[in-house]
Amino acid sequence: MPDFSEEGLDHYLLNRVDLRHRTVGRRVEEVLTVLRDLTTEVSKKDGRFQSIAHAGVNNENIKDQPAMVSKWAALLRGRCSFNPAIQVLTSSLVLVSVPVRGLIGYHEHVARQWRYYSLTGSILPTPVREPEKLHQWLELESFTSPAQDWQDAKVCVEGDIVPAKVVSLFREQLETAILTCSFSGKVSILESVGSVVRVAIETAEGVMEAELVPTVELINYWPKKARWPRLLHRWPTTERARCIKSFGFNLMATSNYHWLLSFSRAEQALLVAVDEDGGCRRKCYRVVRQLKEDTWCPGTKPVITAFHLQTLLFWCCEKFPCGRDWRCVKECVLRVARKLLKCVSQRYLRHYFVRSYNLLKYSNTTELDHTAQKINDFIANPSLYVH
């Protein structure tokens, strides 16, 4: 039986991890090309939506903030290219943020407590449930100068911008764009649960699915719910944390009434510079991610995604902030695997920025139990899986 060694890990990285990374990278590039064309066409028909080429610091809403663009460019200089619109969740599923236009000058204020309207605008006898910790309402009053289009009844009810209505409008425009761009044989809209547009895209190396989510990008603003960095933190540095917070956050239209807080730019900024001290955190993350894809929970809808693993890595970085704690890939992989086993077994993984929210709260418990058993098997005999 082969040993679980540094040499075995290097072989695994070269023959499994790097190969998968290149394959997924080619598929994602093809998907991005298609989605750029589609979202550009959608933007021509409805100015409330932008092309994904304008996501992040390329957003037209911040074109008058050159210092922010320069800061982001400096952070990514010399590192892998990154499209801020996309998050690769599995080898066959990506999450794509479609930026909106015309909502400028965001500020938080005390929202009214109760809503009694349905998605069609009719009056309900009982109030709509309040948002959970990682969600919020979005009122027109939160913006100093919202475009007139956002006051349209197609997207707004009683002063609220309603995510389900925004998604419905985007879906209509996307269906038209698929025909206009002659992508009918390449792109198909799938049935999906909740307020999400899910599409399947034919690529040269197989089908890739994408969840397209209209997104309000709020750059240079940090939400009060995200009490980060924590007191007496040692990772990341104070200067890096200040820089990361300036990139702001997003509000994503993933549910009927409430907008989901997302910190994709902040997470990417943490990840690209995670090994500035010469550690092996990124290599460890890639090994664990490959194990998840191959063994722990494969498939297009796994109970644990790359986002969960990334969150776990950030927590491990806080607990072990020094570079000397990240010198041995073998030990670090086992450390992260043990931490993941604990989270999955207890069905509790805190969101990194909004720590009161449990990312596994609504996960399938049977699938979590199966995943925990597979992780435990790996920890007991890692050489069976990595060699």
CSV table of C-alpha atoms in Angstrom, one decimal:
chain,number,residue,atom,x,y,z
A,1,MET,CA,0.0,0.0,0.0
A,2,PRO,CA,1.5,3.4,-0.9
A,3,ASP,CA,2.3,5.9,1.8
A,4,PHE,CA,0.6,9.2,2.2
A,5,SER,CA,3.6,11.3,1.4
A,6,GLU,CA,4.6,14.7,0.0
A,7,GLU,CA,5.7,12.8,-3.2
A,8,GLY,CA,2.3,11.2,-3.4
A,9,LEU,CA,0.6,14.6,-3.0
A,10,ASP,CA,2.8,16.1,-5.7
A,11,HIS,CA,1.8,13.2,-8.0
A,12,TYR,CA,-1.9,13.7,-7.1
A,13,LEU,CA,-1.7,17.4,-7.8
A,14,LEU,CA,0.0,16.9,-11.2
A,15,ASN,CA,-2.2,14.0,-12.4
A,16,ARG,CA,-5.6,14.8,-10.9
A,17,VAL,CA,-5.8,18.3,-9.6
A,18,ASP,CA,-4.0,20.2,-12.3
A,19,LEU,CA,-5.7,18.1,-15.0
A,20,ARG,CA,-9.1,18.9,-13.6
A,21,HIS,CA,-8.2,22.6,-13.2
A,22,ARG,CA,-7.2,22.9,-16.9
A,23,THR,CA,-10.3,21.0,-18.1
A,24,VAL,CA,-12.7,23.0,-16.0
A,25,GLY,CA,-10.9,26.2,-17.0
A,26,ARG,CA,-11.5,25.6,-20.7
A,27,ARG,CA,-15.2,24.8,-20.1
A,28,VAL,CA,-15.6,27.9,-18.0
A,29,GLU,CA,-14.0,30.1,-20.6
A,30,GLU,CA,-16.4,28.8,-23.2
A,31,VAL,CA,-19.3,29.3,-20.9
A,32,LEU,CA,-18.2,32.9,-20.2
A,33,THR,CA,-18.0,33.7,-23.9
A,34,VAL,CA,-21.6,32.5,-24.5
A,35,LEU,CA,-22.9,34.4,-21.4
A,36,ARG,CA,-21.1,37.6,-22.3
A,37,ASP,CA,-22.9,37.6,-25.7
A,38,LEU,CA,-26.3,36.8,-24.1
A,39,THR,CA,-26.0,39.3,-21.3
A,40,THR,CA,-24.8,42.0,-23.7
A,41,GLU,CA,-27.9,41.3,-25.8
A,42,VAL,CA,-30.1,41.4,-22.7
A,43,SER,CA,-28.6,44.8,-21.8
A,44,LYS,CA,-29.4,46.2,-25.2
A,45,LYS,CA,-33.1,45.4,-24.7
A,46,ASP,CA,-33.3,46.3,-21.0
A,47,GLY,CA,-30.8,48.9,-19.6
A,48,ARG,CA,-31.4,47.7,-16.0
A,49,PHE,CA,-29.1,44.8,-16.7
A,50,GLN,CA,-25.5,44.9,-17.6
A,51,SER,CA,-23.2,42.5,-19.4
A,52,ILE,CA,-21.2,40.2,-17.2
A,53,ALA,CA,-18.2,41.9,-18.8
A,54,HIS,CA,-19.0,44.8,-16.5
A,55,ALA,CA,-19.1,42.9,-13.3
A,56,GLY,CA,-17.1,43.9,-10.2
A,57,VAL,CA,-14.9,46.9,-10.5
A,58,ASN,CA,-15.7,47.1,-14.2
A,59,ASN,CA,-19.3,48.0,-13.3
A,60,GLU,CA,-20.6,51.0,-15.1
A,61,ASN,CA,-21.9,52.4,-11.8
A,62,ILE,CA,-18.4,53.0,-10.6
A,63,LYS,CA,-16.7,54.2,-13.7
A,64,ASP,CA,-16.0,57.5,-12.0
A,65,GLN,CA,-13.9,55.7,-9.3
A,66,PRO,CA,-10.5,55.1,-11.0
A,67,ALA,CA,-8.8,54.6,-7.6
A,68,MET,CA,-10.9,51.5,-6.9
A,69,VAL,CA,-10.2,50.0,-10.3
A,70,SER,CA,-6.4,50.6,-9.7
A,71,LYS,CA,-6.6,49.0,-6.3
A,72,TRP,CA,-8.2,45.8,-7.7
A,73,ALA,CA,-5.8,45.6,-10.6
A,74,ALA,CA,-2.9,45.9,-8.2
A,75,LEU,CA,-4.2,43.1,-6.0
A,76,LEU,CA,-4.5,40.7,-9.0
A,77,ARG,CA,-1.3,41.8,-10.8
A,78,GLY,CA,0.8,38.8,-11.7
A,79,ARG,CA,-1.9,36.3,-10.5
A,80,CYS,CA,-4.4,34.2,-12.4
A,81,SER,CA,-7.0,36.0,-14.4
A,82,PHE,CA,-10.3,36.3,-12.7
A,83,ASN,CA,-13.8,37.2,-13.8
A,84,PRO,CA,-15.6,38.7,-10.7
A,85,ALA,CA,-19.0,37.6,-12.2
A,86,ILE,CA,-18.4,33.9,-11.8
A,87,GLN,CA,-17.9,31.4,-9.0
A,88,VAL,CA,-17.1,27.8,-9.9
A,89,LEU,CA,-19.1,25.7,-7.4
A,90,THR,CA,-18.4,22.3,-8.9
A,91,SER,CA,-16.7,21.0,-12.1
A,92,SER,CA,-20.0,21.2,-13.9
A,93,LEU,CA,-21.8,24.1,-12.2
A,94,VAL,CA,-21.0,27.8,-12.0
A,95,LEU,CA,-22.8,30.7,-10.3
A,96,VAL,CA,-22.9,33.8,-12.4
A,97,SER,CA,-23.7,37.3,-11.1
A,98,VAL,CA,-25.4,39.5,-13.7
A,99,PRO,CA,-24.8,43.1,-12.6
A,100,VAL,CA,-27.7,45.6,-12.7
A,101,ARG,CA,-27.5,49.3,-13.7
A,102,GLY,CA,-29.1,52.4,-12.3
A,103,LEU,CA,-29.0,51.8,-8.5
A,104,ILE,CA,-26.4,54.3,-7.2
A,105,GLY,CA,-25.6,55.8,-3.8
A,106,TYR,CA,-26.5,53.0,-1.5
A,107,HIS,CA,-26.9,53.5,2.3
A,108,GLU,CA,-28.4,51.4,5.0
A,109,HIS,CA,-31.4,52.7,6.9
A,110,VAL,CA,-34.0,51.3,9.2
A,111,ALA,CA,-36.5,49.4,7.0
A,112,ARG,CA,-40.2,49.2,7.8
A,113,GLN,CA,-41.0,46.0,9.7
A,114,TRP,CA,-43.9,44.4,8.0
A,115,ARG,CA,-44.9,43.7,4.4
A,116,TYR,CA,-48.3,42.5,3.4
A,117,TYR,CA,-48.0,42.2,-0.3
A,118,SER,CA,-47.8,39.1,-2.6
A,119,LEU,CA,-45.5,38.9,-5.6
A,120,THR,CA,-48.4,40.0,-7.8
A,121,GLY,CA,-49.0,43.1,-5.6
A,122,SER,CA,-52.2,41.9,-3.9
A,123,ILE,CA,-52.8,42.4,-0.2
A,124,LEU,CA,-52.0,39.5,2.2
A,125,PRO,CA,-53.9,38.9,5.4
A,126,THR,CA,-50.6,38.1,7.2
A,127,PRO,CA,-47.1,39.6,6.8
A,128,VAL,CA,-44.4,38.1,4.6
A,129,ARG,CA,-41.7,36.5,6.8
A,130,GLU,CA,-38.7,38.6,7.8
A,131,PRO,CA,-35.4,38.0,6.1
A,132,GLU,CA,-32.8,35.6,7.7
A,133,LYS,CA,-29.4,36.7,8.9
A,134,LEU,CA,-27.8,36.5,5.4
A,135,HIS,CA,-30.7,38.3,3.7
A,136,GLN,CA,-32.3,41.7,3.6
A,137,TRP,CA,-35.1,43.7,2.1
A,138,LEU,CA,-34.0,46.2,-0.6
A,139,GLU,CA,-35.9,49.5,-0.7
A,140,LEU,CA,-35.7,52.2,-3.4
A,141,GLU,CA,-35.1,54.7,-0.5
A,142,SER,CA,-31.7,52.9,0.1
A,143,PHE,CA,-30.4,54.6,-3.0
A,144,THR,CA,-29.8,58.3,-3.4
A,145,SER,CA,-30.5,58.3,-7.1
A,146,PRO,CA,-32.3,55.2,-8.4
A,147,ALA,CA,-33.1,55.2,-12.1
A,148,GLN,CA,-36.7,55.8,-13.1
A,149,ASP,CA,-36.9,52.2,-14.5
A,150,TRP,CA,-36.5,50.7,-11.1
A,151,GLN,CA,-39.8,52.4,-9.9
A,152,ASP,CA,-41.6,50.3,-12.5
A,153,ALA,CA,-44.3,47.9,-11.2
A,154,LYS,CA,-42.6,45.1,-13.1
A,155,VAL,CA,-39.8,45.1,-10.5
A,156,CYS,CA,-41.1,47.2,-7.5
A,157,VAL,CA,-43.9,46.7,-5.0
A,158,GLU,CA,-44.7,49.3,-2.3
A,159,GLY,CA,-41.2,50.8,-2.6
A,160,ASP,CA,-39.4,47.4,-2.4
A,161,ILE,CA,-37.3,46.1,-5.3
A,162,VAL,CA,-38.6,42.5,-5.3
A,163,PRO,CA,-35.9,39.9,-6.4
A,164,ALA,CA,-38.4,37.4,-7.8
A,165,LYS,CA,-39.9,40.1,-10.1
A,166,VAL,CA,-36.4,41.1,-11.2
A,167,VAL,CA,-35.5,37.5,-12.0
A,168,SER,CA,-38.7,37.0,-13.9
A,169,LEU,CA,-38.0,40.0,-16.1
A,170,PHE,CA,-34.4,38.9,-16.6
A,171,ARG,CA,-35.6,35.4,-17.6
A,172,GLU,CA,-37.9,36.8,-20.3
A,173,GLN,CA,-35.1,38.9,-21.7
A,174,LEU,CA,-32.7,35.9,-21.7
A,175,GLU,CA,-35.2,33.7,-23.6
A,176,THR,CA,-35.4,36.3,-26.3
A,177,ALA,CA,-31.6,36.8,-26.3
A,178,ILE,CA,-31.0,33.0,-26.8
A,179,LEU,CA,-33.1,33.2,-30.0
A,180,THR,CA,-31.5,36.5,-31.2
A,181,CYS,CA,-28.0,35.2,-30.7
A,182,SER,CA,-28.8,31.9,-32.4
A,183,PHE,CA,-27.9,29.9,-29.3
A,184,SER,CA,-31.1,27.7,-29.3
A,185,GLY,CA,-29.0,24.5,-30.0
A,186,LYS,CA,-26.3,25.4,-27.5
A,187,VAL,CA,-28.1,27.0,-24.5
A,188,SER,CA,-31.3,25.7,-22.8
A,189,ILE,CA,-33.1,27.1,-19.8
A,190,LEU,CA,-33.7,24.4,-17.1
A,191,GLU,CA,-36.3,24.0,-14.5
A,192,SER,CA,-35.0,25.4,-11.2
A,193,VAL,CA,-36.1,25.7,-7.6
A,194,GLY,CA,-36.6,29.2,-6.2
A,195,SER,CA,-35.9,32.5,-7.8
A,196,VAL,CA,-33.0,31.4,-10.0
A,197,VAL,CA,-32.4,31.2,-13.7
A,198,ARG,CA,-30.5,27.9,-14.4
A,199,VAL,CA,-29.2,27.2,-17.9
A,200,ALA,CA,-27.3,24.3,-19.5
A,201,ILE,CA,-24.6,25.2,-22.0
A,202,GLU,CA,-23.1,22.8,-24.5
A,203,THR,CA,-19.3,23.0,-24.5
A,204,ALA,CA,-16.6,21.2,-26.4
A,205,GLU,CA,-15.9,19.0,-23.3
A,206,GLY,CA,-19.5,18.4,-22.1
A,207,VAL,CA,-22.5,20.2,-20.6
A,208,MET,CA,-21.9,22.9,-18.1
A,209,GLU,CA,-24.7,24.3,-16.0
A,210,ALA,CA,-24.9,27.9,-14.8
A,211,GLU,CA,-27.1,29.7,-12.3
A,212,LEU,CA,-27.6,33.3,-13.5
A,213,VAL,CA,-28.5,35.7,-10.7
A,214,PRO,CA,-29.3,39.5,-11.1
A,215,THR,CA,-27.0,41.2,-8.7
A,216,VAL,CA,-26.8,44.7,-7.1
A,217,GLU,CA,-23.0,45.4,-6.7
A,218,LEU,CA,-22.3,47.8,-3.8
A,219,ILE,CA,-18.7,48.7,-4.0
A,220,ASN,CA,-16.9,50.8,-1.4
A,221,TYR,CA,-19.6,50.0,1.2
A,222,TRP,CA,-19.5,47.3,4.0
A,223,PRO,CA,-22.7,46.1,5.6
A,224,LYS,CA,-23.3,46.3,9.3
A,225,LYS,CA,-24.3,42.6,9.5
A,226,ALA,CA,-20.7,41.7,8.5
A,227,ARG,CA,-18.7,42.4,11.7
A,228,TRP,CA,-15.3,41.7,10.2
A,229,PRO,CA,-12.4,41.6,10.9
A,230,ARG,CA,-12.9,40.2,14.4
A,231,LEU,CA,-11.2,41.7,17.4
A,232,LEU,CA,-7.6,40.8,17.9
A,233,HIS,CA,-7.4,39.0,14.6
A,234,ARG,CA,-4.0,38.1,13.2
A,235,TRP,CA,-5.1,37.1,9.7
A,236,PRO,CA,-5.4,38.8,7.4
A,237,THR,CA,-3.4,41.9,8.2
A,238,THR,CA,-5.2,45.1,9.2
A,239,GLU,CA,-4.1,46.8,6.0
A,240,ARG,CA,-5.3,43.9,3.9
A,241,ALA,CA,-8.6,43.7,5.7
A,242,ARG,CA,-9.1,47.5,5.2
A,243,CYS,CA,-8.4,47.0,1.5
A,244,ILE,CA,-10.8,44.1,1.2
A,245,LYS,CA,-13.7,45.9,2.9
A,246,SER,CA,-13.4,48.8,0.3
A,247,PHE,CA,-14.5,46.3,-2.4
A,248,GLY,CA,-17.9,46.1,-0.7
A,249,PHE,CA,-20.5,43.4,-1.2
A,250,ASN,CA,-23.3,42.3,-3.4
A,251,LEU,CA,-27.0,41.7,-3.1
A,252,MET,CA,-28.2,38.7,-5.1
A,253,ALA,CA,-31.7,38.0,-6.3
A,254,THR,CA,-31.9,34.3,-5.1
A,255,SER,CA,-35.2,34.3,-3.3
A,256,ASN,CA,-38.7,35.6,-3.7
A,257,TYR,CA,-38.7,38.6,-1.4
A,258,HIS,CA,-35.2,38.9,0.2
A,259,TRP,CA,-31.8,39.7,-1.3
A,260,LEU,CA,-28.8,37.5,-0.4
A,261,LEU,CA,-25.6,39.2,0.9
A,262,SER,CA,-22.6,38.0,-1.1
A,263,PHE,CA,-18.9,38.8,-0.6
A,264,SER,CA,-17.4,37.3,-3.7
A,265,ARG,CA,-14.9,40.2,-4.3
A,266,ALA,CA,-13.7,40.1,-0.7
A,267,GLU,CA,-13.4,36.3,-0.9
A,268,GLN,CA,-11.4,36.4,-4.1
A,269,ALA,CA,-9.1,39.1,-2.6
A,270,LEU,CA,-8.4,36.9,0.4
A,271,LEU,CA,-7.8,33.8,-1.8
A,272,VAL,CA,-5.4,35.3,-4.3
A,273,ALA,CA,-3.1,36.5,-1.6
A,274,VAL,CA,-3.5,33.6,0.8
A,275,ASP,CA,0.1,32.4,0.5
A,276,GLU,CA,2.0,35.7,0.5
A,277,ASP,CA,4.0,34.3,3.4
A,278,GLY,CA,5.1,31.3,1.4
A,279,GLY,CA,2.6,28.8,2.9
A,280,CYS,CA,0.8,26.0,1.2
A,281,ARG,CA,-2.8,27.0,1.9
A,282,ARG,CA,-3.8,27.2,-1.7
A,283,LYS,CA,-2.3,23.9,-2.6
A,284,CYS,CA,-4.1,22.3,0.4
A,285,TYR,CA,-7.4,23.9,-0.7
A,286,ARG,CA,-6.9,22.4,-4.2
A,287,VAL,CA,-6.2,18.9,-2.9
A,288,VAL,CA,-9.3,19.0,-0.6
A,289,ARG,CA,-11.4,20.3,-3.4
A,290,GLN,CA,-10.4,17.5,-5.7
A,291,LEU,CA,-11.1,14.9,-3.0
A,292,LYS,CA,-14.6,16.4,-2.6
A,293,GLU,CA,-15.1,16.2,-6.4
A,294,ASP,CA,-13.8,12.7,-6.7
A,295,THR,CA,-14.9,11.0,-3.5
A,296,TRP,CA,-16.6,12.9,-0.7
A,297,CYS,CA,-19.6,14.4,-2.6
A,298,PRO,CA,-19.4,14.4,-6.4
A,299,GLY,CA,-22.2,15.4,-8.7
A,300,THR,CA,-23.9,18.5,-10.1
A,301,LYS,CA,-25.8,19.3,-6.8
A,302,PRO,CA,-23.5,18.3,-4.0
A,303,VAL,CA,-24.2,19.0,-0.4
A,304,ILE,CA,-20.7,20.5,0.0
A,305,THR,CA,-19.5,22.9,-2.7
A,306,ALA,CA,-16.3,24.8,-3.4
A,307,PHE,CA,-17.8,27.8,-1.5
A,308,HIS,CA,-18.1,25.7,1.7
A,309,LEU,CA,-14.4,24.6,1.3
A,310,GLN,CA,-13.3,28.1,0.7
A,311,THR,CA,-15.1,29.3,3.8
A,312,LEU,CA,-13.5,26.5,5.8
A,313,LEU,CA,-10.1,27.5,4.5
A,314,PHE,CA,-10.6,31.1,5.7
A,315,TRP,CA,-11.5,29.9,9.2
A,316,CYS,CA,-8.4,27.6,9.3
A,317,CYS,CA,-6.3,30.6,8.2
A,318,GLU,CA,-7.6,32.6,11.1
A,319,LYS,CA,-7.0,29.8,13.6
A,320,PHE,CA,-3.5,29.2,12.2
A,321,PRO,CA,-2.3,32.6,10.9
A,322,CYS,CA,1.4,32.0,10.7
A,323,GLY,CA,3.2,30.8,7.6
A,324,ARG,CA,5.1,28.2,9.6
A,325,ASP,CA,1.8,26.4,10.3
A,326,TRP,CA,1.3,25.9,6.5
A,327,ARG,CA,4.6,24.4,5.5
A,328,CYS,CA,3.7,20.7,5.2
A,329,VAL,CA,1.0,20.0,2.7
A,330,LYS,CA,0.3,16.5,4.1
A,331,GLU,CA,-0.4,17.8,7.6
A,332,CYS,CA,-2.4,20.7,6.4
A,333,VAL,CA,-4.6,18.6,4.2
A,334,LEU,CA,-5.4,16.3,7.2
A,335,ARG,CA,-6.0,19.4,9.4
A,336,VAL,CA,-8.5,20.8,6.9
A,337,ALA,CA,-10.2,17.4,6.4
A,338,ARG,CA,-10.6,17.0,10.2
A,339,LYS,CA,-12.1,20.5,10.4
A,340,LEU,CA,-14.5,19.7,7.6
A,341,LEU,CA,-15.5,16.4,9.2
A,342,LYS,CA,-16.3,18.3,12.4
A,343,CYS,CA,-18.5,20.8,10.6
A,344,VAL,CA,-20.3,18.3,8.5
A,345,SER,CA,-20.9,15.9,11.5
A,346,GLN,CA,-22.3,18.8,13.6
A,347,ARG,CA,-24.1,20.2,10.5
A,348,TYR,CA,-22.7,23.7,11.3
A,349,LEU,CA,-20.4,25.9,9.3
A,350,ARG,CA,-20.4,29.6,10.0
A,351,HIS,CA,-20.4,32.1,7.2
A,352,TYR,CA,-17.0,33.8,7.2
A,353,PHE,CA,-18.2,37.4,7.2
A,354,VAL,CA,-21.7,37.0,8.8
A,355,ARG,CA,-20.6,34.5,11.4
A,356,SER,CA,-24.1,34.1,13.0
A,357,TYR,CA,-25.3,32.4,9.8
A,358,ASN,CA,-25.0,28.6,9.4
A,359,LEU,CA,-24.2,27.7,5.8
A,360,LEU,CA,-25.4,24.1,6.4
A,361,LYS,CA,-28.7,25.0,8.0
A,362,TYR,CA,-30.9,23.8,5.2
A,363,SER,CA,-28.6,21.0,3.8
A,364,ASN,CA,-29.8,17.5,3.4
A,365,THR,CA,-28.9,15.7,6.7
A,366,THR,CA,-28.7,12.3,5.1
A,367,GLU,CA,-26.3,13.5,2.4
A,368,LEU,CA,-24.2,15.2,5.2
A,369,ASP,CA,-24.0,12.0,7.1
A,370,HIS,CA,-22.8,10.1,4.0
A,371,THR,CA,-20.2,12.8,3.3
A,372,ALA,CA,-19.0,12.7,6.9
A,373,GLN,CA,-18.5,8.9,6.6
A,374,LYS,CA,-16.4,9.3,3.4
A,375,ILE,CA,-14.3,12.1,5.0
A,376,ASN,CA,-13.7,9.9,8.0
A,377,ASP,CA,-12.6,7.0,5.7
A,378,PHE,CA,-10.1,9.3,4.1
A,379,ILE,CA,-8.7,10.5,7.4
A,380,ALA,CA,-8.3,6.9,8.6
A,381,ASN,CA,-6.4,5.9,5.4
A,382,PRO,CA,-5.5,8.8,3.2
A,383,SER,CA,-3.0,6.9,1.1
A,384,LEU,CA,-5.9,5.0,-0.5
A,385,TYR,CA,-7.1,8.2,-2.1
A,386,VAL,CA,-4.0,10.3,-2.6
A,387,HIS,CA,-1.0,8.6,-4.2
